[in-house]
Amino acid sequence: MTIRSLVPAGFFALVAVAAFCVWAFGGRFFESEKTMYAGCAAVFLGLGGLALTPGSGLKEKGAVPRFCLAFAVAFVVYSLIWSVAWFTFRNTFGEIVGSFAGLLGLVAVVRAWMKFTFPLLTATAVVFLWHTLGYYTGGFLYDSIQGRGAVGFDFIASEPFAPLAAKLAWGLFYGLGLGLGLGSLLQMSRQTLRSPS
């Protein structure tokens, strides 16, 4: 990982916080959990690809809009697969299976659309690792900030601050993790372009 992959991760984390604001501040306006997830996904679709482009090395003419479109389609694939797994199992197994299968789909779409040549499973494993670290760190803070779990912070577990802070903390760390994974993916794409054939 290089500084270049940290830049898109930071921007992507801001997008994730904006997406989790839909849950934190607007959850009551949605008819169901599924429509609320769709609202969160819409933020990622609109801004996620663009957030990943600074420092990405996408210099070819038209590469940035093409990547943003590829990312949007890929994120739809990821979201659908993750949602099916989550709503089927509603447990850690569903989260993990949905994450890996969804990220495999995301990486495959971006790889094919952008004509990247990095190994599919290796790239998916890297993105999955970072995503999982961010997702579960965020989940840990989500519980802790609300005074739950093994390390509950009882002194700040008050309404309405704690639930809002907990949701935004989860968004921040989820975004950092997935952003680092996707930044690494773009770094891999640059390395394969520089490699002699």
PDB file of C-alpha atoms in Angstrom:
ATOM      1  CA  MET A   1       0.000   0.000   0.000  1.00  0.00           C
ATOM      2  CA  THR A   2       1.207   3.500  -0.826  1.00  0.00           C
ATOM      3  CA  ILE A   3       0.194   7.069  -0.047  1.00  0.00           C
ATOM      4  CA  ARG A   4      -1.618   7.024  -3.387  1.00  0.00           C
ATOM      5  CA  SER A   5      -4.029   4.368  -2.115  1.00  0.00           C
ATOM      6  CA  LEU A   6      -4.646   6.394   1.077  1.00  0.00           C
ATOM      7  CA  VAL A   7      -5.968   9.403  -0.840  1.00  0.00           C
ATOM      8  CA  PRO A   8      -8.904   7.591  -2.474  1.00  0.00           C
ATOM      9  CA  ALA A   9      -9.554   5.732   0.793  1.00  0.00           C
ATOM     10  CA  GLY A  10      -9.969   9.053   2.606  1.00  0.00           C
ATOM     11  CA  PHE A  11     -12.368  10.411   0.002  1.00  0.00           C
ATOM     12  CA  PHE A  12     -14.268   7.124  -0.099  1.00  0.00           C
ATOM     13  CA  ALA A  13     -14.591   7.208   3.707  1.00  0.00           C
ATOM     14  CA  LEU A  14     -16.281  10.624   3.405  1.00  0.00           C
ATOM     15  CA  VAL A  15     -18.709   9.167   0.864  1.00  0.00           C
ATOM     16  CA  ALA A  16     -19.405   6.271   3.239  1.00  0.00           C
ATOM     17  CA  VAL A  17     -20.138   8.687   6.095  1.00  0.00           C
ATOM     18  CA  ALA A  18     -22.552  10.547   3.789  1.00  0.00           C
ATOM     19  CA  ALA A  19     -24.200   7.224   2.889  1.00  0.00           C
ATOM     20  CA  PHE A  20     -24.492   6.203   6.535  1.00  0.00           C
ATOM     21  CA  CYS A  21     -26.075   9.624   7.244  1.00  0.00           C
ATOM     22  CA  VAL A  22     -29.055   8.265   5.311  1.00  0.00           C
ATOM     23  CA  TRP A  23     -29.344   5.580   8.003  1.00  0.00           C
ATOM     24  CA  ALA A  24     -28.410   7.828  10.936  1.00  0.00           C
ATOM     25  CA  PHE A  25     -30.619  10.818  10.139  1.00  0.00           C
ATOM     26  CA  GLY A  26     -33.139   9.608   7.578  1.00  0.00           C
ATOM     27  CA  GLY A  27     -33.898   6.030   8.565  1.00  0.00           C
ATOM     28  CA  ARG A  28     -37.364   6.912   9.821  1.00  0.00           C
ATOM     29  CA  PHE A  29     -38.333   8.292   6.390  1.00  0.00           C
ATOM     30  CA  PHE A  30     -37.951   4.916   4.660  1.00  0.00           C
ATOM     31  CA  GLU A  31     -40.745   2.361   4.527  1.00  0.00           C
ATOM     32  CA  SER A  32     -38.484  -0.613   5.179  1.00  0.00           C
ATOM     33  CA  GLU A  33     -34.938  -1.686   5.915  1.00  0.00           C
ATOM     34  CA  LYS A  34     -34.527  -2.609   2.226  1.00  0.00           C
ATOM     35  CA  THR A  35     -35.478   0.858   0.973  1.00  0.00           C
ATOM     36  CA  MET A  36     -33.163   2.444   3.558  1.00  0.00           C
ATOM     37  CA  TYR A  37     -30.281   0.273   2.264  1.00  0.00           C
ATOM     38  CA  ALA A  38     -31.190   1.365  -1.264  1.00  0.00           C
ATOM     39  CA  GLY A  39     -30.948   4.995  -0.134  1.00  0.00           C
ATOM     40  CA  CYS A  40     -27.481   4.376   1.305  1.00  0.00           C
ATOM     41  CA  ALA A  41     -26.419   2.567  -1.881  1.00  0.00           C
ATOM     42  CA  ALA A  42     -27.580   5.510  -4.018  1.00  0.00           C
ATOM     43  CA  VAL A  43     -24.988   7.745  -2.326  1.00  0.00           C
ATOM     44  CA  PHE A  44     -22.242   5.213  -3.107  1.00  0.00           C
ATOM     45  CA  LEU A  45     -23.448   4.901  -6.701  1.00  0.00           C
ATOM     46  CA  GLY A  46     -23.370   8.637  -7.250  1.00  0.00           C
ATOM     47  CA  LEU A  47     -20.122   9.499  -5.479  1.00  0.00           C
ATOM     48  CA  GLY A  48     -18.138   6.309  -4.807  1.00  0.00           C
ATOM     49  CA  GLY A  49     -16.391   5.982  -8.151  1.00  0.00           C
ATOM     50  CA  LEU A  50     -15.485   9.655  -8.265  1.00  0.00           C
ATOM     51  CA  ALA A  51     -14.071   9.500  -4.721  1.00  0.00           C
ATOM     52  CA  LEU A  52     -11.690   6.715  -5.769  1.00  0.00           C
ATOM     53  CA  THR A  53     -10.204   8.541  -8.766  1.00  0.00           C
ATOM     54  CA  PRO A  54      -7.800  11.024  -7.057  1.00  0.00           C
ATOM     55  CA  GLY A  55      -4.396   9.376  -7.019  1.00  0.00           C
ATOM     56  CA  SER A  56      -5.755   6.437  -9.019  1.00  0.00           C
ATOM     57  CA  GLY A  57      -3.453   6.802 -12.013  1.00  0.00           C
ATOM     58  CA  LEU A  58      -6.406   6.794 -14.434  1.00  0.00           C
ATOM     59  CA  LYS A  59      -4.877   9.139 -17.006  1.00  0.00           C
ATOM     60  CA  GLU A  60      -6.148   7.779 -20.306  1.00  0.00           C
ATOM     61  CA  LYS A  61      -8.727  10.039 -21.965  1.00  0.00           C
ATOM     62  CA  GLY A  62     -12.216   9.166 -20.718  1.00  0.00           C
ATOM     63  CA  ALA A  63     -10.872   6.737 -18.098  1.00  0.00           C
ATOM     64  CA  VAL A  64     -12.367   8.570 -15.090  1.00  0.00           C
ATOM     65  CA  PRO A  65     -15.984   8.656 -16.376  1.00  0.00           C
ATOM     66  CA  ARG A  66     -15.600   5.052 -17.561  1.00  0.00           C
ATOM     67  CA  PHE A  67     -14.329   3.999 -14.130  1.00  0.00           C
ATOM     68  CA  CYS A  68     -17.172   5.859 -12.365  1.00  0.00           C
ATOM     69  CA  LEU A  69     -19.724   4.037 -14.517  1.00  0.00           C
ATOM     70  CA  ALA A  70     -17.928   0.711 -14.004  1.00  0.00           C
ATOM     71  CA  PHE A  71     -17.876   1.308 -10.252  1.00  0.00           C
ATOM     72  CA  ALA A  72     -21.596   2.158 -10.168  1.00  0.00           C
ATOM     73  CA  VAL A  73     -22.529  -1.047 -12.005  1.00  0.00           C
ATOM     74  CA  ALA A  74     -20.089  -3.056  -9.882  1.00  0.00           C
ATOM     75  CA  PHE A  75     -21.463  -1.578  -6.659  1.00  0.00           C
ATOM     76  CA  VAL A  76     -25.005  -2.542  -7.713  1.00  0.00           C
ATOM     77  CA  VAL A  77     -23.753  -6.126  -8.166  1.00  0.00           C
ATOM     78  CA  TYR A  78     -22.031  -6.055  -4.759  1.00  0.00           C
ATOM     79  CA  SER A  79     -25.087  -4.527  -3.050  1.00  0.00           C
ATOM     80  CA  LEU A  80     -27.518  -7.035  -4.516  1.00  0.00           C
ATOM     81  CA  ILE A  81     -25.380 -10.046  -3.609  1.00  0.00           C
ATOM     82  CA  TRP A  82     -24.665  -8.734  -0.099  1.00  0.00           C
ATOM     83  CA  SER A  83     -28.342  -7.916   0.479  1.00  0.00           C
ATOM     84  CA  VAL A  84     -29.533 -11.356  -0.645  1.00  0.00           C
ATOM     85  CA  ALA A  85     -27.055 -13.020   1.724  1.00  0.00           C
ATOM     86  CA  TRP A  86     -27.904 -10.686   4.612  1.00  0.00           C
ATOM     87  CA  PHE A  87     -31.679 -10.940   4.254  1.00  0.00           C
ATOM     88  CA  THR A  88     -31.411 -14.729   3.842  1.00  0.00           C
ATOM     89  CA  PHE A  89     -29.266 -15.430   6.912  1.00  0.00           C
ATOM     90  CA  ARG A  90     -29.271 -12.221   9.027  1.00  0.00           C
ATOM     91  CA  ASN A  91     -26.095 -13.251  10.840  1.00  0.00           C
ATOM     92  CA  THR A  92     -22.310 -13.134  10.571  1.00  0.00           C
ATOM     93  CA  PHE A  93     -22.318 -16.007   8.072  1.00  0.00           C
ATOM     94  CA  GLY A  94     -24.585 -14.000   5.781  1.00  0.00           C
ATOM     95  CA  GLU A  95     -22.385 -10.914   6.150  1.00  0.00           C
ATOM     96  CA  ILE A  96     -19.194 -12.808   5.309  1.00  0.00           C
ATOM     97  CA  VAL A  97     -20.604 -14.845   2.420  1.00  0.00           C
ATOM     98  CA  GLY A  98     -22.383 -11.779   1.044  1.00  0.00           C
ATOM     99  CA  SER A  99     -19.254  -9.653   1.381  1.00  0.00           C
ATOM    100  CA  PHE A 100     -16.935 -12.099  -0.325  1.00  0.00           C
ATOM    101  CA  ALA A 101     -19.333 -13.044  -3.137  1.00  0.00           C
ATOM    102  CA  GLY A 102     -20.401  -9.421  -3.571  1.00  0.00           C
ATOM    103  CA  LEU A 103     -16.829  -8.160  -3.691  1.00  0.00           C
ATOM    104  CA  LEU A 104     -15.914 -10.931  -6.142  1.00  0.00           C
ATOM    105  CA  GLY A 105     -18.686  -9.604  -8.369  1.00  0.00           C
ATOM    106  CA  LEU A 106     -17.578  -5.991  -7.868  1.00  0.00           C
ATOM    107  CA  VAL A 107     -13.944  -6.743  -8.694  1.00  0.00           C
ATOM    108  CA  ALA A 108     -14.930  -8.887 -11.709  1.00  0.00           C
ATOM    109  CA  VAL A 109     -17.091  -6.106 -13.166  1.00  0.00           C
ATOM    110  CA  VAL A 110     -14.446  -3.396 -12.650  1.00  0.00           C
ATOM    111  CA  ARG A 111     -11.725  -5.692 -14.014  1.00  0.00           C
ATOM    112  CA  ALA A 112     -13.681  -6.558 -17.167  1.00  0.00           C
ATOM    113  CA  TRP A 113     -15.072  -3.063 -17.767  1.00  0.00           C
ATOM    114  CA  MET A 114     -11.703  -1.336 -17.342  1.00  0.00           C
ATOM    115  CA  LYS A 115      -9.753  -4.175 -19.038  1.00  0.00           C
ATOM    116  CA  PHE A 116      -7.492  -4.570 -16.002  1.00  0.00           C
ATOM    117  CA  THR A 117      -5.311  -7.673 -15.998  1.00  0.00           C
ATOM    118  CA  PHE A 118      -4.670  -8.291 -12.300  1.00  0.00           C
ATOM    119  CA  PRO A 119      -5.589 -11.777 -10.961  1.00  0.00           C
ATOM    120  CA  LEU A 120      -9.280 -11.804 -10.015  1.00  0.00           C
ATOM    121  CA  LEU A 121      -9.059 -13.925  -6.850  1.00  0.00           C
ATOM    122  CA  THR A 122      -5.962 -12.155  -5.523  1.00  0.00           C
ATOM    123  CA  ALA A 123      -7.559  -8.755  -6.042  1.00  0.00           C
ATOM    124  CA  THR A 124     -10.809  -9.924  -4.429  1.00  0.00           C
ATOM    125  CA  ALA A 125      -8.907 -11.304  -1.425  1.00  0.00           C
ATOM    126  CA  VAL A 126      -7.136  -7.956  -0.908  1.00  0.00           C
ATOM    127  CA  VAL A 127     -10.365  -5.955  -1.172  1.00  0.00           C
ATOM    128  CA  PHE A 128     -12.154  -8.467   1.081  1.00  0.00           C
ATOM    129  CA  LEU A 129      -9.425  -8.226   3.738  1.00  0.00           C
ATOM    130  CA  TRP A 130      -9.578  -4.423   3.933  1.00  0.00           C
ATOM    131  CA  HIS A 131     -13.370  -4.386   3.687  1.00  0.00           C
ATOM    132  CA  THR A 132     -13.690  -6.912   6.515  1.00  0.00           C
ATOM    133  CA  LEU A 133     -11.274  -5.009   8.784  1.00  0.00           C
ATOM    134  CA  GLY A 134     -13.174  -1.774   8.213  1.00  0.00           C
ATOM    135  CA  TYR A 135     -16.632  -3.334   8.483  1.00  0.00           C
ATOM    136  CA  TYR A 136     -15.999  -5.179  11.756  1.00  0.00           C
ATOM    137  CA  THR A 137     -14.009  -2.325  13.319  1.00  0.00           C
ATOM    138  CA  GLY A 138     -16.975  -0.103  12.515  1.00  0.00           C
ATOM    139  CA  GLY A 139     -19.363  -2.684  13.946  1.00  0.00           C
ATOM    140  CA  PHE A 140     -17.292  -2.929  17.121  1.00  0.00           C
ATOM    141  CA  LEU A 141     -17.412   0.857  17.558  1.00  0.00           C
ATOM    142  CA  TYR A 142     -21.132   0.877  16.761  1.00  0.00           C
ATOM    143  CA  ASP A 143     -21.749  -1.388  19.753  1.00  0.00           C
ATOM    144  CA  SER A 144     -19.137   0.190  22.027  1.00  0.00           C
ATOM    145  CA  ILE A 145     -20.322   3.768  21.534  1.00  0.00           C
ATOM    146  CA  GLN A 146     -23.808   2.683  22.566  1.00  0.00           C
ATOM    147  CA  GLY A 147     -22.518   1.022  25.736  1.00  0.00           C
ATOM    148  CA  ARG A 148     -22.888  -2.527  24.400  1.00  0.00           C
ATOM    149  CA  GLY A 149     -20.449  -5.350  23.824  1.00  0.00           C
ATOM    150  CA  ALA A 150     -17.250  -6.254  25.627  1.00  0.00           C
ATOM    151  CA  VAL A 151     -15.937  -2.684  25.666  1.00  0.00           C
ATOM    152  CA  GLY A 152     -19.000  -0.486  26.026  1.00  0.00           C
ATOM    153  CA  PHE A 153     -18.397   3.228  26.516  1.00  0.00           C
ATOM    154  CA  ASP A 154     -21.105   3.871  29.101  1.00  0.00           C
ATOM    155  CA  PHE A 155     -20.114   7.481  29.625  1.00  0.00           C
ATOM    156  CA  ILE A 156     -21.264   8.515  26.127  1.00  0.00           C
ATOM    157  CA  ALA A 157     -24.113   6.046  25.672  1.00  0.00           C
ATOM    158  CA  SER A 158     -26.852   8.662  25.759  1.00  0.00           C
ATOM    159  CA  GLU A 159     -29.766   9.477  23.466  1.00  0.00           C
ATOM    160  CA  PRO A 160     -29.725  10.797  20.790  1.00  0.00           C
ATOM    161  CA  PHE A 161     -25.961  11.327  20.515  1.00  0.00           C
ATOM    162  CA  ALA A 162     -24.739   7.761  20.936  1.00  0.00           C
ATOM    163  CA  PRO A 163     -26.869   6.090  18.213  1.00  0.00           C
ATOM    164  CA  LEU A 164     -25.988   8.802  15.681  1.00  0.00           C
ATOM    165  CA  ALA A 165     -22.271   8.742  16.544  1.00  0.00           C
ATOM    166  CA  ALA A 166     -22.303   4.936  16.435  1.00  0.00           C
ATOM    167  CA  LYS A 167     -23.792   4.829  12.941  1.00  0.00           C
ATOM    168  CA  LEU A 168     -21.404   7.454  11.606  1.00  0.00           C
ATOM    169  CA  ALA A 169     -18.402   5.690  13.177  1.00  0.00           C
ATOM    170  CA  TRP A 170     -19.443   2.484  11.430  1.00  0.00           C
ATOM    171  CA  GLY A 171     -19.720   4.388   8.162  1.00  0.00           C
ATOM    172  CA  LEU A 172     -16.298   5.973   8.608  1.00  0.00           C
ATOM    173  CA  PHE A 173     -14.491   2.699   9.252  1.00  0.00           C
ATOM    174  CA  TYR A 174     -16.477   0.768   6.636  1.00  0.00           C
ATOM    175  CA  GLY A 175     -15.529   3.463   4.121  1.00  0.00           C
ATOM    176  CA  LEU A 176     -11.876   3.468   5.151  1.00  0.00           C
ATOM    177  CA  GLY A 177     -11.668  -0.311   4.876  1.00  0.00           C
ATOM    178  CA  LEU A 178     -13.443  -0.615   1.534  1.00  0.00           C
ATOM    179  CA  GLY A 179     -11.654   2.500   0.277  1.00  0.00           C
ATOM    180  CA  LEU A 180      -8.250   1.010   1.148  1.00  0.00           C
ATOM    181  CA  GLY A 181      -9.228  -2.222  -0.592  1.00  0.00           C
ATOM    182  CA  LEU A 182     -10.432  -0.456  -3.721  1.00  0.00           C
ATOM    183  CA  GLY A 183      -7.423   1.885  -3.656  1.00  0.00           C
ATOM    184  CA  SER A 184      -5.211  -1.210  -3.580  1.00  0.00           C
ATOM    185  CA  LEU A 185      -7.185  -2.571  -6.518  1.00  0.00           C
ATOM    186  CA  LEU A 186      -6.393   0.541  -8.545  1.00  0.00           C
ATOM    187  CA  GLN A 187      -2.761   0.292  -7.463  1.00  0.00           C
ATOM    188  CA  MET A 188      -2.705  -3.320  -8.740  1.00  0.00           C
ATOM    189  CA  SER A 189      -4.096  -2.123 -12.051  1.00  0.00           C
ATOM    190  CA  ARG A 190      -1.195   0.354 -12.405  1.00  0.00           C
ATOM    191  CA  GLN A 191       1.344  -2.345 -11.561  1.00  0.00           C
ATOM    192  CA  THR A 192      -0.053  -4.731 -14.175  1.00  0.00           C
ATOM    193  CA  LEU A 193       0.030  -1.939 -16.776  1.00  0.00           C
ATOM    194  CA  ARG A 194       3.715  -1.287 -15.961  1.00  0.00           C
ATOM    195  CA  SER A 195       4.672  -4.964 -15.944  1.00  0.00           C
ATOM    196  CA  PRO A 196       6.428  -6.242 -19.058  1.00  0.00           C
ATOM    197  CA  SER A 197       4.233  -8.595 -21.074  1.00  0.00           C
TER     198      SER A 197
END
